Amino acid sequence: MDNTKEKNDDYKDDLLLRMGLNDNKAGMEGLDKEKINKIIMEATKGSRFYGNELKKEKQVNQRIKNMMQQKAQITSQQLRKAQLQVDRFAMDLEQSRDLNSTIVHIDMDAFYAAVEMRDNPELKNKPIAVGSMSMLTTSNYHARKFGVRAAMPGFIAKRLCPQLIIVPPNFDKYQAVSKEVKEILADYDPNFMAMSLDEAYLNITEHLQERQNWPEDKRRYFIKTRNSIENDKPREEVSKLSNKIMGQKTPLLILDVIDPFKLPFSFMKSKQNKPYFSGISILDGLMPFFLILNSNFSRIEQKTTLTASAGIAPNTMLAKVCSDKNKPNGQYQIHPNRQAVMDFIKDLPIRKISGIGQVTEKMLKALGIITCTELYQQRALLSLLFSETSWHYFLHVSLGLGSTHLERDGERKSMSVERTFSEISKAEEQYSLCQELCSELAQDLQKKGLKGRTVTIKLKNVNFEVKTRASTVSSVVSTAEEIFAIAKELLRTEVDADFPHPLRLRLMGVRISSFANEEDKKHQQRSIIGFLQARNQALAATECILEKTDEDQFTKPLKMSHESFFDKKRSEMKWNHQDTFKCETVSKPSLHTSQPFQVLKKKMDENLETSKNSDNCQIFTCPVCFRAQESISLEVFNRHVDACLGGPSVSEDHAFSSEVNREENAHHSLSVFEKQDSEAHQKNTEVTSVDCADLIETVGNLSKAESIDALSNKHSKEECHSLPKCFHQSSSYTVSLENEDGISLSRQESSQPSSHGMITDQALVCPVCNLDQKTSDLSLFNMHVDVCLNKGIIQELRKDKVNPVNQPKQCSTSTGRAQKTVTRTRRPGLITKHSRSKKTKPDNSRHTLDLFFK
DNA sequence: GCGGATCAC
DNA sequence: TATGGTGATCCGC
């Protein structure tokens, strides 16, 4: 026992020494792993959080159990077949291996904590963490000896290390420092990819090539330190120093930047067997990497007095792993040859790879897979147990393959705000909180000029069980009021579902997604009168964009087989995007009926039934001419609307014949449109006529509610290209129905982006939930109806399931390993887009086994 | 399109 | 006393 302890201490000391943290008596401090775990368990056991963690663990175990059952059913024949298939694929991958890029992953060491220590000397040599008693985002290396880690609650950290100093975060400051670092990185790769405030990928392939032609002078990068300024002999200083360090006459050009105060420290570390500041690499002919990387460090350190670690490898996946290898203030390089890559990968634990997290690790471990070698050995089995996306990814990893170029920022797909708080169970408070979140979100959206169609709320109860509820509306929203109108209903559904028990919440979030793409935005801004000219511009712009697009992107799919999995994923993403683009701007649109309107139609039909039964005369307002239509049935009213739609102009104040049938309407409208079109825009006649015919024909086959929806959708989605001009002249329409019960169905849609603010004096009572909406804003009211209708569907659907309220609920909390930054995330080494090949390729037997993921 | 789950930072 | 916030993706429905 004592022996073991001694050994541990030895090991620990060695570790601390290598970490460069063995200052004074620090090495005697800290805790061993066992003790750390014990303290953590004591602090966490019995908590609601822990309860939920256990529950999640059970679920994962069940998944593993299912997987093992699947595995047991696999025959050796199946396995052989899979082996052949996988090996064919692996061979292709091998042939397309690209070792020509040099990717660097830079990772600042304990960034936030380092910044705080730099700015407050009192914190130096003390265990500190950045965060709060509830949650820490970073700890310094001193604190890590006690087991204090990012993503750990501060109060537990305090138990591990009572003398721990917790500093509240100062993101503005970190941002500023990060900016300084990024300025340096840009010198080496102007297109570097920042992953967060403290992490970035650089592709220095080009830089290295250019650099070879640089004169020695340019490769040196002298910074005047206090010392060198006093002496005014920087070169001499540097020369002396470097000679001292290397113990030999080393050419000065190895040092791009020299900070006399930093180098000795670095050198000492290299003596600890860290291949980091190795003069050896120069002799090995690895000078370029050495040069670049050390200059980066030095420059970063010089400018910010903070240290970074780096990984250098032929692809992002490997570079990322490398940067962690000699942390802190160290670097590691994988030489660009296959053997070096495979040697590195060989014993690498899969958990080290970005994209393989706690759960995947556990599942793979159940299959006896811990290292990358084992991952490769089990490739056939994995192809039978996991989805195509997954096993492709695993295969890439096990071959040491990754992305060889850095993807530029894609478009944002969602934006959200969420907040944790001490329990809130009063519904009123929950609503007002929701409203606040919506306001915040709206502000963020406004800053970025974004509008979206899907609003999602996220709720976490006091037992840490999470659920999300989403609703997609037919047109984009962005204001606080609009978002809240939707979020409120989603929340209401959940509140009602648990009634009379209150929702006991500890977190609430609001997210918006399904953003309008660039084309949508352009068209939203377009005036109705000028829509045809604008269309020409859009087409021209399309051509322009397509021309401007990097030729590479278009040749890529042709040489796809030579790309890595990651590159392929990216290409697919680009091409998917282009497909969409083409589809929405060039090809003929397909007509979909949005959910709200489907239900609206249903409601209308129900009302129709009622009216038929009661045999009462109804008053309908035509959505096109806005005139009240007294009819005995909706059918008559339908004919009116159809006629109206086919008429020359909405604004024209004349009645339409209800006798006109739909076909005639189609022709009528077409001819009118053609006429107007040819008068105003002769060049466009051909195209628009075709589109128009298509539209009218489709509309003719629908009932009126659908017709309106079709038009509405077409209006917004297809940017009005194909609409008869008469329709465009109306900026809004209203559908309203009333029956003898006083149920009114009223709906107004606007083609203008800012329908918000449209005021009515009527009391707006939602036809679905029957509640007075207490708003005179039609736009908000519409939103409410949309959501209410959606809610109806959801509730309808839920009836079929086992009552989820009384069931143990599904849950999930994000307990990510590291929590350093609060920024955009991207994973260069991971799947970036849902696999399209899955859909295009015919299903094969293997896919049936993907079920296990359930 | 929705909801749960996983992952990264 | 006390276990985060933002964004992305995948999978099964």
XYZ file of C-alpha atoms in Angstrom, chain A residues 492-742:
251
model
C -48.860 26.893 -22.479
C -49.204 23.401 -23.886
C -46.648 22.104 -21.444
C -48.148 23.982 -18.530
C -51.572 22.626 -19.389
C -50.299 19.105 -19.859
C -49.136 18.899 -16.272
C -52.084 20.723 -14.787
C -52.920 20.859 -11.934
C -49.290 20.248 -11.097
C -47.020 23.170 -11.828
C -43.985 22.865 -14.043
C -41.048 23.036 -11.706
C -38.453 24.580 -13.936
C -34.785 25.253 -13.434
C -34.033 26.268 -17.016
C -35.829 27.791 -19.920
C -34.571 28.468 -23.407
C -35.867 29.815 -26.687
C -34.351 28.970 -30.020
C -35.102 30.106 -33.511
C -34.160 28.268 -36.688
C -35.246 27.705 -40.288
C -33.777 31.022 -41.262
C -34.730 32.710 -44.462
C -31.952 32.153 -46.931
C -30.320 34.978 -48.836
C -32.799 34.748 -51.643
C -35.746 34.935 -49.291
C -34.303 37.992 -47.697
C -33.749 39.727 -50.972
C -37.250 39.101 -52.027
C -38.714 40.253 -48.782
C -37.233 43.621 -49.384
C -38.563 43.808 -52.843
C -41.389 46.070 -53.774
C -44.314 44.396 -55.356
C -44.350 46.658 -58.333
C -40.744 45.995 -59.108
C -40.826 42.316 -58.538
C -40.206 41.344 -62.099
C -37.183 43.536 -62.510
C -35.940 42.277 -59.237
C -36.348 38.783 -60.467
C -34.068 39.480 -63.337
C -31.580 40.846 -60.908
C -31.874 37.760 -58.814
C -31.262 35.526 -61.769
C -28.319 37.625 -62.757
C -27.057 37.498 -59.216
C -27.412 33.747 -59.240
C -25.269 33.529 -62.304
C -22.856 35.901 -60.749
C -22.584 33.844 -57.591
C -22.201 30.677 -59.526
C -19.493 32.193 -61.627
C -17.766 33.590 -58.645
C -17.798 30.312 -56.828
C -14.444 28.712 -56.578
C -13.944 26.502 -59.543
C -12.696 23.917 -57.161
C -16.135 23.419 -55.745
C -17.469 22.407 -59.081
C -14.751 20.068 -59.988
C -14.777 18.488 -56.565
C -17.668 16.119 -57.008
C -15.966 14.704 -60.057
C -12.951 13.769 -58.105
C -14.825 12.908 -54.970
C -13.257 9.502 -54.735
C -9.957 11.143 -53.957
C -11.309 13.077 -51.089
C -11.375 12.231 -47.456
C -14.582 11.453 -45.669
C -14.530 14.875 -44.123
C -13.914 16.662 -47.369
C -16.652 14.676 -48.952
C -19.049 15.672 -46.248
C -18.187 19.255 -46.890
C -18.617 18.925 -50.598
C -21.962 17.337 -50.082
C -22.925 20.201 -47.906
C -21.907 22.702 -50.506
C -23.620 20.830 -53.225
C -26.710 20.327 -51.211
C -26.766 23.994 -50.698
C -26.305 24.607 -54.353
C -29.024 22.168 -55.167
C -31.371 23.981 -52.912
C -30.292 27.187 -54.381
C -30.944 26.016 -57.875
C -34.192 24.488 -56.902
C -35.485 27.616 -55.357
C -34.364 30.014 -58.004
C -34.534 28.126 -61.236
C -36.561 24.988 -61.207
C -40.272 24.770 -60.911
C -41.447 24.884 -57.347
C -43.417 22.171 -55.731
C -46.437 23.144 -53.799
C -46.732 22.288 -50.178
C -49.483 23.088 -47.833
C -48.292 24.289 -44.503
C -49.454 22.594 -41.395
C -51.310 25.486 -39.850
C -53.358 25.897 -42.918
C -54.092 22.268 -43.208
C -55.648 22.460 -39.830
C -57.210 25.732 -40.638
C -58.821 24.082 -43.585
C -60.006 21.287 -41.367
C -61.473 23.799 -38.990
C -63.135 25.543 -41.842
C -64.552 22.303 -43.094
C -65.851 21.562 -39.652
C -67.473 24.915 -39.611
C -68.877 24.165 -42.971
C -70.448 21.060 -41.582
C -71.905 23.060 -38.764
C -73.276 25.628 -41.078
C -74.765 23.006 -43.316
C -76.427 21.358 -40.404
C -77.764 24.528 -39.030
C -78.684 25.625 -42.480
C -77.777 29.152 -41.682
C -76.630 31.754 -44.050
C -72.981 32.654 -43.437
C -71.041 35.780 -43.973
C -67.569 35.307 -45.372
C -64.983 37.876 -46.142
C -63.218 37.257 -49.397
C -59.493 37.137 -48.852
C -58.888 38.724 -52.221
C -61.352 41.541 -52.613
C -62.057 41.910 -48.905
C -65.726 42.150 -49.487
C -68.217 40.420 -47.283
C -69.836 37.583 -49.146
C -73.163 36.386 -47.999
C -73.457 32.779 -49.063
C -75.340 29.747 -48.019
C -72.307 27.541 -48.373
C -68.616 27.624 -48.608
C -68.817 26.214 -52.076
C -70.421 29.340 -53.347
C -67.940 31.394 -51.481
C -65.180 29.279 -52.976
C -66.279 30.101 -56.411
C -66.235 33.745 -55.554
C -62.689 33.548 -54.231
C -61.574 31.626 -57.260
C -63.103 34.192 -59.494
C -61.515 36.910 -57.448
C -58.132 35.298 -57.750
C -58.545 35.127 -61.460
C -59.689 38.710 -61.732
C -57.672 41.553 -63.133
C -57.040 43.352 -59.920
C -57.912 43.017 -56.311
C -58.142 46.633 -55.681
C -60.625 47.125 -58.404
C -63.929 47.584 -56.835
C -66.193 45.298 -58.732
C -67.979 42.072 -58.128
C -67.011 38.748 -59.619
C -69.217 36.206 -61.148
C -69.599 33.213 -58.905
C -70.419 31.213 -61.977
C -66.933 31.242 -63.378
C -65.459 27.824 -63.026
C -61.942 27.144 -61.972
C -60.558 26.308 -65.324
C -61.831 29.469 -66.730
C -60.298 31.287 -63.871
C -57.011 29.764 -64.692
C -57.152 30.831 -68.259
C -58.524 34.132 -67.399
C -55.871 34.953 -64.915
C -53.227 33.644 -67.169
C -54.267 35.771 -70.044
C -54.591 38.828 -67.906
C -51.241 38.200 -66.444
C -49.685 37.593 -69.778
C -51.125 40.775 -71.018
C -49.904 42.835 -68.128
C -46.664 41.077 -68.162
C -46.014 41.641 -71.795
C -46.920 45.245 -71.493
C -44.659 45.914 -68.616
C -41.918 43.374 -69.083
C -41.935 41.868 -72.482
C -38.736 39.980 -71.999
C -40.135 37.888 -69.212
C -43.368 36.822 -70.740
C -42.387 33.327 -71.595
C -41.067 32.168 -68.292
C -43.635 33.816 -66.111
C -46.476 32.545 -68.174
C -45.419 29.017 -67.693
C -45.007 29.472 -63.996
C -48.310 31.164 -63.775
C -50.102 28.408 -65.604
C -48.562 25.928 -63.291
C -49.673 27.826 -60.288
C -53.188 28.392 -61.349
C -53.617 24.840 -62.387
C -52.521 23.691 -59.000
C -54.641 26.172 -57.231
C -57.593 25.076 -59.249
C -57.402 21.645 -57.752
C -57.464 22.803 -54.208
C -60.109 23.992 -51.929
C -59.993 27.598 -51.058
C -58.186 27.418 -47.829
C -55.494 25.454 -49.497
C -55.526 27.804 -52.404
C -54.833 30.672 -50.153
C -52.161 28.762 -48.468
C -50.719 27.713 -51.765
C -50.625 31.265 -52.872
C -49.278 32.381 -49.596
C -46.553 29.818 -49.671
C -45.764 30.490 -53.216
C -45.804 34.106 -52.444
C -43.201 33.860 -49.764
C -41.236 30.831 -50.813
C -41.063 31.351 -54.487
C -40.616 35.034 -54.155
C -43.641 35.943 -56.132
C -42.109 35.011 -59.421
C -45.071 33.185 -60.648
C -47.936 35.046 -59.148
C -50.423 36.977 -61.131
C -49.832 40.582 -60.681
C -53.269 41.129 -59.321
C -52.386 39.106 -56.307
C -49.290 41.012 -55.604
C -51.119 44.204 -55.406
C -52.689 43.065 -52.250
C -50.326 43.192 -49.357
C -52.564 41.222 -47.114
C -55.664 39.131 -47.007
C -58.091 38.068 -44.401
C -60.128 34.981 -44.041
C -62.839 35.172 -41.502
C -65.637 32.835 -40.696
C -68.320 32.940 -38.134
C -70.928 30.481 -37.040
C -73.817 30.715 -34.733
C -71.728 29.785 -31.755
C -69.872 32.959 -32.227
